[in-house]
């Protein structure tokens, strides 16, 4: 990778704190790809979150219009299919698609206990949560679950991690198991079979604050499959909050 | 079945509006089974909700104590395993175990549209929700999900249907798809492979009120696998609330 990457951003999703060299629109995807080729770009990395854009047919060029039915069909089939179609389009145009593991491997912690301590109960809860998330991933739903004492308190769906942890924080005490026997954990993993070059789940300091507010004992995640933003900050914060942080191998 | 059933209730879970002939405790399960045999009982039906009881070892008789490790092992393995073990214990003691389908089949609606109208979008959402609930059932999590325009808004976990629908009702508008293009539905089914003689999911008028409050368009459920309490009331209420009610075949 060049030490000076070119930054391209979809219009409407401009990144914070990062100068954009090349804005683009999906309606003009093929001219955008030609422009990357003209600038000598050979490798692309996808980063950041976008939602499905609304398309303005008036802006379409003929080459993108010809490609669009394929992309629309993939969008109707779900997020995974959409991302696979996008990767294919870039690959067919001659670009190598690199992932976080290639360009910033330190963002993907390898197996190990990164903060706090683990009980046998925590390890059993992580095993159960991993099975639940794998089952959900197979039907293209969320990448996270909350398990306490073997019981599934919540499962991540479209509204995302923050909404799920807020719902757990709001649970009346009689609807959750006695925390004295195990506070439970939030587990996060990539989807089984997902292309790891794109759309890896992400944890950060805010996740830890939400986990503490939900009364849980810690966070476990799939080693090598989940991005940790500011890991040293996360480790300090987990210790301050009395949480464990575990990259489960 | 006798037209005059004997009503037995676990202590701590006395049913409302029903006189109990025979209270019992799990610690004295074997003497309780002998007492049923002495009264000439040949068939049992399980009805109503219980939670895992706390056991008082001082109350155990020798026969129940000998059976207990098997029940504890099943309880550690989950709700499904526990219910299977309970059915096995009754069967081995010579009782036939009947289900709702045997004694009150009118509580289990067969396939058909029971109120309102269905769009193609609703039917596609029900197909997707059924796949999600089947995947969850395989890991012994909930029996329900909320899907709108193909997107999974919520999945049922330990806190149950009411908590899930309340969470959907509380979703900020930007976290859900445009209701003008399809309001979405709540879907309920029994777990794949579950013994249908025990613990079938249940819908009632309160479910419909919660579905309306969550801004959804209706309820779909597995025909023959879900109990509807007061179906005529449910049909009238669904019509009043502008909801569909669909026993999906």
Coordinates of C-alpha atoms in Angstrom, one line a residue:
Chain A
X1 CA 0.0 0.0 0.0
X2 CA 1.1 3.5 -0.7
X3 CA 1.9 5.5 2.5
X4 CA -0.3 8.3 0.9
X5 CA -3.7 6.7 0.1
X6 CA -6.2 8.5 -2.0
X7 CA -9.4 9.0 0.0
X8 CA -12.7 8.6 -2.0
X9 CA -16.1 9.0 -0.3
X10 CA -19.6 8.4 -1.3
X11 CA -21.6 11.7 -1.4
X12 CA -23.7 12.0 1.8
X13 CA -21.2 9.9 3.8
X14 CA -18.2 12.2 4.1
X15 CA -15.8 10.9 6.8
X16 CA -15.1 13.0 9.9
X17 CA -11.5 14.3 10.3
X18 CA -10.3 13.0 6.9
X19 CA -9.8 15.1 3.8
X20 CA -11.6 13.6 0.8
X21 CA -9.7 13.6 -2.5
X22 CA -12.4 12.2 -4.6
X23 CA -16.2 12.2 -3.9
X24 CA -18.3 9.9 -5.9
X25 CA -21.9 8.8 -6.5
X26 CA -23.2 5.2 -7.1
X27 CA -25.1 6.5 -10.2
X28 CA -21.7 7.2 -11.8
X29 CA -19.8 4.2 -10.4
X30 CA -18.2 3.1 -13.7
X31 CA -16.8 6.6 -14.5
X32 CA -15.5 6.7 -10.9
X33 CA -13.7 3.4 -11.4
X34 CA -12.1 4.7 -14.6
X35 CA -11.0 7.8 -12.7
X36 CA -9.3 5.6 -10.1
X37 CA -7.6 3.6 -12.9
X38 CA -6.4 6.9 -14.5
X39 CA -4.8 7.9 -11.2
X40 CA -2.8 4.7 -11.1
X41 CA -4.8 3.1 -8.2
X42 CA -4.3 -0.7 -8.1
X43 CA -5.6 -1.6 -4.6
X44 CA -8.7 -0.4 -2.7
X45 CA -9.8 -0.7 0.9
X46 CA -13.4 -0.2 2.1
X47 CA -13.8 1.6 5.4
X48 CA -16.6 3.3 7.3
X49 CA -20.4 2.9 7.4
X50 CA -22.9 3.7 4.7
X51 CA -26.5 3.0 4.3
X52 CA -28.2 2.0 1.0
X53 CA -28.3 5.2 -1.1
X54 CA -31.4 6.4 -2.9
X55 CA -30.5 6.4 -6.6
X56 CA -31.4 9.3 -8.9
X57 CA -31.9 7.7 -12.4
X58 CA -31.3 11.1 -14.1
X59 CA -27.6 10.9 -13.0
X60 CA -26.9 7.5 -14.5
X61 CA -24.3 7.1 -17.3
X62 CA -24.8 4.2 -19.8
X63 CA -22.1 2.0 -18.3
X64 CA -23.4 2.3 -14.8
X65 CA -27.0 1.9 -16.0
X66 CA -26.0 -1.4 -17.6
X67 CA -24.4 -2.6 -14.3
X68 CA -27.2 -1.4 -12.1
X69 CA -29.7 -4.3 -12.4
X70 CA -27.0 -6.6 -11.0
X71 CA -26.4 -4.3 -8.0
X72 CA -30.2 -3.8 -7.4
X73 CA -30.7 -7.6 -7.4
X74 CA -27.9 -8.0 -4.9
X75 CA -29.4 -5.2 -2.7
X76 CA -32.7 -7.0 -2.6
X77 CA -31.0 -10.2 -1.4
X78 CA -29.4 -8.5 1.6
X79 CA -26.3 -6.8 2.9
X80 CA -24.0 -9.8 2.4
X81 CA -25.0 -10.2 -1.2
X82 CA -24.6 -6.4 -1.8
X83 CA -21.1 -6.3 -0.4
X84 CA -20.1 -9.4 -2.5
X85 CA -21.4 -7.7 -5.6
X86 CA -19.5 -4.5 -4.9
X87 CA -16.3 -6.4 -4.3
X88 CA -16.9 -8.3 -7.6
X89 CA -17.4 -5.1 -9.5
X90 CA -14.1 -3.6 -8.2
X91 CA -12.3 -6.9 -8.9
X92 CA -13.6 -7.2 -12.4
X93 CA -12.3 -3.6 -13.1
X94 CA -8.8 -4.8 -12.2
X95 CA -8.5 -3.6 -8.6
X96 CA -7.2 -5.7 -5.7
X97 CA -9.5 -5.4 -2.7
X98 CA -7.5 -5.3 0.6
X99 CA -9.0 -5.7 4.0
X100 CA -8.2 -4.3 7.5
X101 CA -6.0 -7.4 8.1
X102 CA -3.8 -6.4 5.2
X103 CA -3.4 -2.7 5.9
X104 CA -3.9 -2.2 9.7
X105 CA -3.6 -5.6 11.3
X106 CA -3.1 -4.1 14.8
X107 CA -6.9 -3.1 14.7
X108 CA -7.8 -6.8 14.8
X109 CA -6.7 -8.2 18.2
X110 CA -5.4 -11.8 18.1
X111 CA -6.6 -14.3 20.8
X112 CA -6.0 -13.3 24.4
X113 CA -7.5 -11.8 27.5
X114 CA -7.0 -8.0 27.0
X115 CA -8.5 -6.8 30.4
X116 CA -10.0 -8.2 33.6
X117 CA -10.5 -11.8 34.5
X118 CA -12.7 -14.6 33.2
X119 CA -14.8 -17.1 35.2
X120 CA -15.8 -20.6 33.9
X121 CA -19.3 -19.2 33.7
X122 CA -18.1 -16.3 31.4
X123 CA -16.4 -18.9 29.2
X124 CA -19.5 -21.0 29.0
X125 CA -21.6 -17.9 28.2
X126 CA -19.2 -16.9 25.4
X127 CA -19.5 -20.4 23.9
X128 CA -23.3 -20.2 23.9
X129 CA -23.3 -16.6 22.5
X130 CA -20.9 -17.7 19.7
X131 CA -23.3 -20.5 18.7
X132 CA -26.3 -18.0 18.7
X133 CA -24.4 -15.4 16.6
X134 CA -23.3 -18.1 14.1
X135 CA -27.0 -19.3 13.8
X136 CA -28.1 -15.7 13.2
X137 CA -25.3 -15.0 10.8
X138 CA -26.6 -17.8 8.6
X139 CA -29.8 -15.9 8.1
X140 CA -28.0 -12.6 7.7
X141 CA -29.2 -11.0 11.0
X142 CA -26.9 -9.1 13.4
X143 CA -23.4 -10.0 14.6
X144 CA -24.0 -9.8 18.4
X145 CA -25.8 -11.3 21.4
X146 CA -26.0 -10.9 25.1
X147 CA -25.9 -14.1 27.3
X148 CA -25.9 -14.4 31.1
X149 CA -25.8 -17.8 32.9
X150 CA -26.5 -19.6 29.6
X151 CA -29.7 -17.5 29.0
X152 CA -29.9 -15.3 25.9
X153 CA -31.0 -11.8 27.0
X154 CA -30.8 -10.1 23.6
X155 CA -29.9 -10.6 20.0
X156 CA -28.6 -7.9 17.7
X157 CA -30.9 -7.0 14.8
X158 CA -31.1 -4.0 12.4
X159 CA -31.2 -1.3 15.1
X160 CA -27.6 -2.4 16.1
X161 CA -25.4 -2.8 19.1
X162 CA -26.3 0.4 20.9
X163 CA -30.0 -0.3 20.7
X164 CA -29.6 -3.8 21.9
X165 CA -27.4 -2.8 24.9
X166 CA -29.9 0.0 25.8
X167 CA -32.7 -2.6 25.8
X168 CA -30.7 -4.8 28.2
X169 CA -30.0 -1.8 30.4
X170 CA -33.7 -1.2 30.6
X171 CA -34.7 -4.8 31.5
X172 CA -36.6 -5.0 34.8
X173 CA -34.6 -7.1 37.3
X174 CA -37.1 -9.9 37.4
X175 CA -36.5 -10.5 33.7
X176 CA -32.8 -11.2 34.1
X177 CA -30.9 -13.9 36.1
X178 CA -29.5 -13.1 39.5
X179 CA -26.3 -11.0 38.7
X180 CA -24.6 -12.5 41.8
X181 CA -24.3 -15.8 39.9
X182 CA -22.8 -14.3 36.8
X183 CA -23.3 -10.9 35.2
X184 CA -23.2 -12.1 31.6
X185 CA -21.5 -10.7 28.5
X186 CA -21.8 -9.1 25.2
X187 CA -20.4 -11.2 22.3
X188 CA -19.5 -9.9 18.8
X189 CA -18.3 -11.8 15.8
X190 CA -18.1 -11.5 12.0
X191 CA -20.8 -13.5 10.1
X192 CA -19.9 -17.1 9.2
X193 CA -18.6 -17.1 5.6
X194 CA -18.5 -13.3 5.3
X195 CA -15.8 -11.8 3.2
X196 CA -13.3 -10.4 5.8
X197 CA -12.1 -7.7 3.5
X198 CA -15.3 -5.7 4.1
X199 CA -17.7 -4.7 6.8
X200 CA -16.0 -6.3 9.9
X201 CA -17.9 -5.6 13.2
X202 CA -16.3 -2.8 15.3
X203 CA -15.9 -2.3 19.0
X204 CA -14.7 0.9 20.7
X205 CA -14.7 2.7 24.1
X206 CA -18.4 3.6 23.7
X207 CA -19.2 -0.1 23.5
X208 CA -17.6 -0.7 26.8
X209 CA -19.6 2.2 28.5
X210 CA -22.8 0.7 27.1
X211 CA -21.9 -2.8 28.3
X212 CA -21.2 -1.4 31.8
X213 CA -24.5 0.5 31.8
X214 CA -26.3 -2.7 30.8
X215 CA -24.9 -4.4 34.0
X216 CA -22.9 -7.0 32.1
X217 CA -19.5 -8.4 33.2
X218 CA -17.6 -7.9 30.0
X219 CA -17.1 -8.2 26.3
X220 CA -16.0 -11.3 24.3
X221 CA -15.3 -11.2 20.6
X222 CA -14.0 -13.3 17.8
X223 CA -10.2 -13.0 17.7
X224 CA -9.0 -11.7 14.3
X225 CA -12.6 -11.0 13.1
X226 CA -13.5 -7.8 15.0
X227 CA -12.0 -4.3 14.8
X228 CA -11.1 -2.6 18.2
X229 CA -10.8 1.1 17.8
X230 CA -8.2 2.6 20.2
X231 CA -7.3 -0.7 21.9
X232 CA -5.0 0.7 24.6
X233 CA -7.8 3.2 25.6
X234 CA -10.3 0.3 25.6
X235 CA -8.1 -1.8 27.9
X236 CA -7.7 1.1 30.3
X237 CA -11.4 1.8 30.3
X238 CA -12.4 -1.8 30.7
X239 CA -10.2 -2.0 33.8
X240 CA -11.7 1.2 35.2
X241 CA -15.2 -0.1 34.6
X242 CA -14.4 -3.5 36.1
X243 CA -15.1 -5.3 32.8
X244 CA -13.2 -8.1 31.0
X245 CA -12.3 -7.7 27.4
X246 CA -11.6 -11.0 25.7
X247 CA -10.4 -11.8 22.1
X248 CA -11.7 -15.4 22.0
X249 CA -9.7 -17.7 19.8
Chain B
X1 CA -60.2 -37.3 28.3
X2 CA -62.6 -37.1 31.3
X3 CA -65.0 -34.1 31.1
X4 CA -64.0 -33.5 34.8
X5 CA -60.2 -33.2 34.7
X6 CA -58.2 -33.2 38.0
X7 CA -56.2 -29.9 38.3
X8 CA -52.7 -30.3 39.8
X9 CA -50.5 -27.1 40.2
X10 CA -46.9 -26.7 41.2
X11 CA -46.7 -24.7 44.4
X12 CA -45.9 -21.1 43.8
X13 CA -47.6 -21.2 40.4
X14 CA -51.3 -21.5 41.3
X15 CA -53.5 -20.8 38.2
X16 CA -55.9 -17.8 38.2
X17 CA -59.6 -18.7 38.0
X18 CA -59.2 -22.4 38.4
X19 CA -59.7 -24.5 41.6
X20 CA -56.6 -26.7 42.3
X21 CA -57.4 -30.3 43.3
X22 CA -53.8 -31.3 44.0
X23 CA -50.9 -29.0 44.7
X24 CA -47.4 -30.5 44.3
X25 CA -43.7 -29.7 44.7
X26 CA -40.9 -30.9 42.4
X27 CA -39.0 -32.2 45.4
X28 CA -41.7 -34.8 45.9
X29 CA -42.4 -35.5 42.2
X30 CA -42.4 -39.3 42.6
X31 CA -45.0 -39.4 45.4
X32 CA -47.1 -37.0 43.4
X33 CA -47.0 -39.3 40.4
X34 CA -48.0 -42.2 42.6
X35 CA -50.9 -40.1 43.9
X36 CA -52.1 -39.5 40.4
X37 CA -51.9 -43.2 39.7
X38 CA -53.9 -44.0 42.8
X39 CA -56.6 -41.6 41.6
X40 CA -56.9 -43.5 38.3
X41 CA -55.4 -40.8 36.2
X42 CA -54.1 -42.2 32.9
X43 CA -53.6 -39.1 30.7
X44 CA -51.9 -35.7 31.6
X45 CA -51.9 -32.3 29.9
X46 CA -49.4 -29.6 30.7
X47 CA -50.8 -26.0 30.6
X48 CA -49.6 -22.7 31.9
X49 CA -46.2 -21.1 32.5
X50 CA -43.7 -21.9 35.2
X51 CA -40.2 -20.8 35.8
X52 CA -37.4 -23.1 37.1
X53 CA -38.2 -23.7 40.7
X54 CA -35.6 -23.4 43.5
X55 CA -35.3 -26.8 45.1
X56 CA -35.2 -27.4 48.9
X57 CA -33.1 -30.5 49.4
X58 CA -34.7 -31.1 52.9
X59 CA -38.0 -31.9 51.2
X60 CA -36.7 -34.6 48.9
X61 CA -38.0 -38.2 49.3
X62 CA -35.6 -41.0 48.2
X63 CA -37.3 -41.8 44.9
X64 CA -37.3 -38.2 43.8
X65 CA -33.7 -37.7 45.0
X66 CA -32.7 -40.7 42.8
X67 CA -34.4 -39.1 39.8
X68 CA -33.1 -35.6 40.4
X69 CA -29.6 -35.7 38.9
X70 CA -31.3 -36.6 35.5
X71 CA -33.6 -33.6 35.8
X72 CA -30.8 -31.2 36.9
X73 CA -28.7 -32.3 34.0
X74 CA -31.6 -31.6 31.6
X75 CA -32.2 -28.2 33.2
X76 CA -28.6 -27.2 32.6
X77 CA -29.0 -28.1 29.0
X78 CA -31.9 -25.7 28.4
X79 CA -35.6 -25.4 28.3
X80 CA -36.2 -27.9 25.5
X81 CA -34.1 -30.6 27.2
X82 CA -35.9 -30.0 30.5
X83 CA -39.4 -30.3 29.0
X84 CA -38.3 -33.5 27.2
X85 CA -37.0 -35.0 30.5
X86 CA -40.3 -34.1 32.2
X87 CA -42.4 -35.8 29.5
X88 CA -40.1 -38.8 29.7
X89 CA -40.6 -39.1 33.5
X90 CA -44.4 -39.0 33.2
X91 CA -44.4 -41.5 30.3
X92 CA -42.1 -43.9 32.1
X93 CA -44.6 -43.8 35.0
X94 CA -47.3 -45.0 32.7
X95 CA -49.1 -41.8 31.8
X96 CA -50.1 -40.7 28.3
X97 CA -49.1 -37.1 27.7
X98 CA -51.7 -35.3 25.6
X99 CA -51.2 -31.9 24.0
X100 CA -53.4 -28.9 23.2
X101 CA -54.1 -30.4 19.7
X102 CA -55.6 -33.5 21.4
X103 CA -57.8 -31.8 24.1
X104 CA -58.6 -28.3 22.7
X105 CA -57.8 -28.3 19.0
X106 CA -59.8 -25.1 18.4
X107 CA -57.1 -23.2 20.3
X108 CA -54.7 -23.9 17.4
X109 CA -55.9 -22.2 14.2
X110 CA -55.3 -24.0 10.9
X111 CA -54.0 -22.2 7.9
X112 CA -55.9 -19.1 6.8
X113 CA -56.2 -15.4 6.9
X114 CA -58.1 -14.6 10.1
X115 CA -58.4 -10.8 9.8
X116 CA -57.3 -8.0 7.5
X117 CA -55.5 -8.2 4.2
X118 CA -52.0 -9.3 3.1
X119 CA -49.7 -7.6 0.6
X120 CA -46.9 -9.4 -1.3
X121 CA -44.5 -7.5 0.9
X122 CA -46.2 -8.9 4.0
X123 CA -45.9 -12.5 2.6
X124 CA -42.2 -12.0 1.8
X125 CA -41.6 -10.6 5.3
X126 CA -43.3 -13.6 6.9
X127 CA -41.1 -15.9 4.8
X128 CA -38.0 -14.1 6.0
X129 CA -39.2 -14.1 9.6
X130 CA -40.0 -17.8 9.5
X131 CA -36.4 -18.5 8.4
X132 CA -35.0 -16.3 11.2
X133 CA -37.1 -18.0 13.9
X134 CA -36.2 -21.5 12.6
X135 CA -32.5 -20.6 12.8
X136 CA -32.9 -19.2 16.4
X137 CA -35.0 -22.2 17.4
X138 CA -32.0 -24.5 16.5
X139 CA -30.0 -22.8 19.2
X140 CA -32.9 -22.8 21.7
X141 CA -33.5 -19.0 21.6
X142 CA -37.0 -17.3 21.3
X143 CA -39.9 -18.2 19.0
X144 CA -40.5 -14.8 17.5
X145 CA -39.1 -12.0 15.3
X146 CA -40.1 -8.7 13.8
X147 CA -39.4 -8.1 10.1
X148 CA -40.3 -5.1 7.9
X149 CA -39.4 -4.8 4.2
X150 CA -37.0 -7.8 4.6
X151 CA -35.1 -6.2 7.5
X152 CA -35.0 -7.8 10.9
X153 CA -36.0 -5.2 13.5
X154 CA -36.0 -7.5 16.5
X155 CA -35.6 -11.0 17.6
X156 CA -37.2 -12.6 20.7
X157 CA -34.9 -13.6 23.5
X158 CA -35.4 -14.5 27.2
X159 CA -37.3 -11.3 28.1
X160 CA -40.1 -12.4 25.8
X161 CA -42.6 -11.0 23.3
X162 CA -43.8 -8.1 25.3
X163 CA -40.2 -6.8 25.9
X164 CA -39.4 -7.2 22.2
X165 CA -42.5 -5.4 21.0
X166 CA -41.9 -2.6 23.5
X167 CA -38.4 -2.2 22.2
X168 CA -39.7 -2.0 18.6
X169 CA -42.3 0.6 19.7
X170 CA -39.4 2.7 21.2
X171 CA -37.2 2.6 18.1
X172 CA -36.4 6.0 16.7
X173 CA -38.0 6.5 13.2
X174 CA -34.5 6.7 11.5
X175 CA -33.7 3.2 12.7
X176 CA -36.7 1.6 10.9
X177 CA -37.6 1.5 7.2
X178 CA -40.2 3.9 5.8
X179 CA -43.6 2.5 7.0
X180 CA -45.2 3.9 3.8
X181 CA -43.5 1.0 2.0
X182 CA -44.6 -1.8 4.4
X183 CA -45.2 -1.7 8.1
X184 CA -43.8 -5.1 8.8
X185 CA -45.0 -7.9 11.0
X186 CA -44.5 -9.9 14.2
X187 CA -44.0 -13.6 13.4
X188 CA -44.4 -16.4 16.0
X189 CA -43.8 -20.2 15.6
X190 CA -43.0 -23.2 17.7
X191 CA -39.3 -24.3 17.7
X192 CA -38.3 -26.7 15.0
X193 CA -38.3 -30.2 16.4
X194 CA -40.1 -29.2 19.6
X195 CA -42.5 -31.7 21.2
X196 CA -45.9 -30.1 20.4
X197 CA -47.5 -31.6 23.5
X198 CA -45.9 -29.0 25.7
X199 CA -44.9 -25.3 25.8
X200 CA -46.5 -24.1 22.5
X201 CA -46.2 -20.3 22.0
X202 CA -49.3 -18.3 22.7
X203 CA -50.9 -15.2 21.3
X204 CA -53.8 -13.2 22.7
X205 CA -55.6 -9.9 22.5
X206 CA -52.7 -8.2 24.4
X207 CA -50.3 -9.3 21.7
X208 CA -52.4 -7.5 19.1
X209 CA -52.4 -4.3 21.2
X210 CA -48.6 -4.5 21.6
X211 CA -48.2 -5.1 17.8
X212 CA -50.3 -2.0 17.0
X213 CA -48.3 0.1 19.5
X214 CA -45.1 -1.1 17.8
X215 CA -46.4 0.4 14.5
X216 CA -46.5 -3.0 12.7
X217 CA -49.0 -4.1 10.1
X218 CA -50.0 -7.4 11.6
X219 CA -49.2 -10.8 13.0
X220 CA -48.3 -14.0 11.2
X221 CA -47.9 -17.3 12.9
X222 CA -47.3 -21.0 12.2
X223 CA -50.6 -22.6 11.5
X224 CA -51.3 -25.5 13.9
X225 CA -48.3 -24.6 16.1
X226 CA -49.4 -21.5 18.0
X227 CA -52.2 -21.1 20.6
X228 CA -54.6 -18.2 20.0
X229 CA -56.5 -17.3 23.2
X230 CA -60.0 -16.0 22.5
X231 CA -59.7 -16.2 18.7
X232 CA -63.1 -14.4 18.0
X233 CA -62.0 -11.5 20.3
X234 CA -58.6 -11.5 18.5
X235 CA -60.2 -11.3 15.1
X236 CA -62.5 -8.4 16.1
X237 CA -59.7 -6.6 17.8
X238 CA -57.3 -7.0 14.8
X239 CA -60.0 -5.5 12.5
X240 CA -60.5 -2.6 14.9
X241 CA -56.7 -2.0 15.1
X242 CA -56.3 -2.3 11.3
X243 CA -54.0 -5.3 11.7
X244 CA -53.9 -8.6 9.7
X245 CA -53.9 -11.9 11.6
X246 CA -52.5 -14.7 9.5
X247 CA -52.2 -18.5 10.3
X248 CA -49.4 -19.2 7.8
X249 CA -49.6 -22.7 6.4

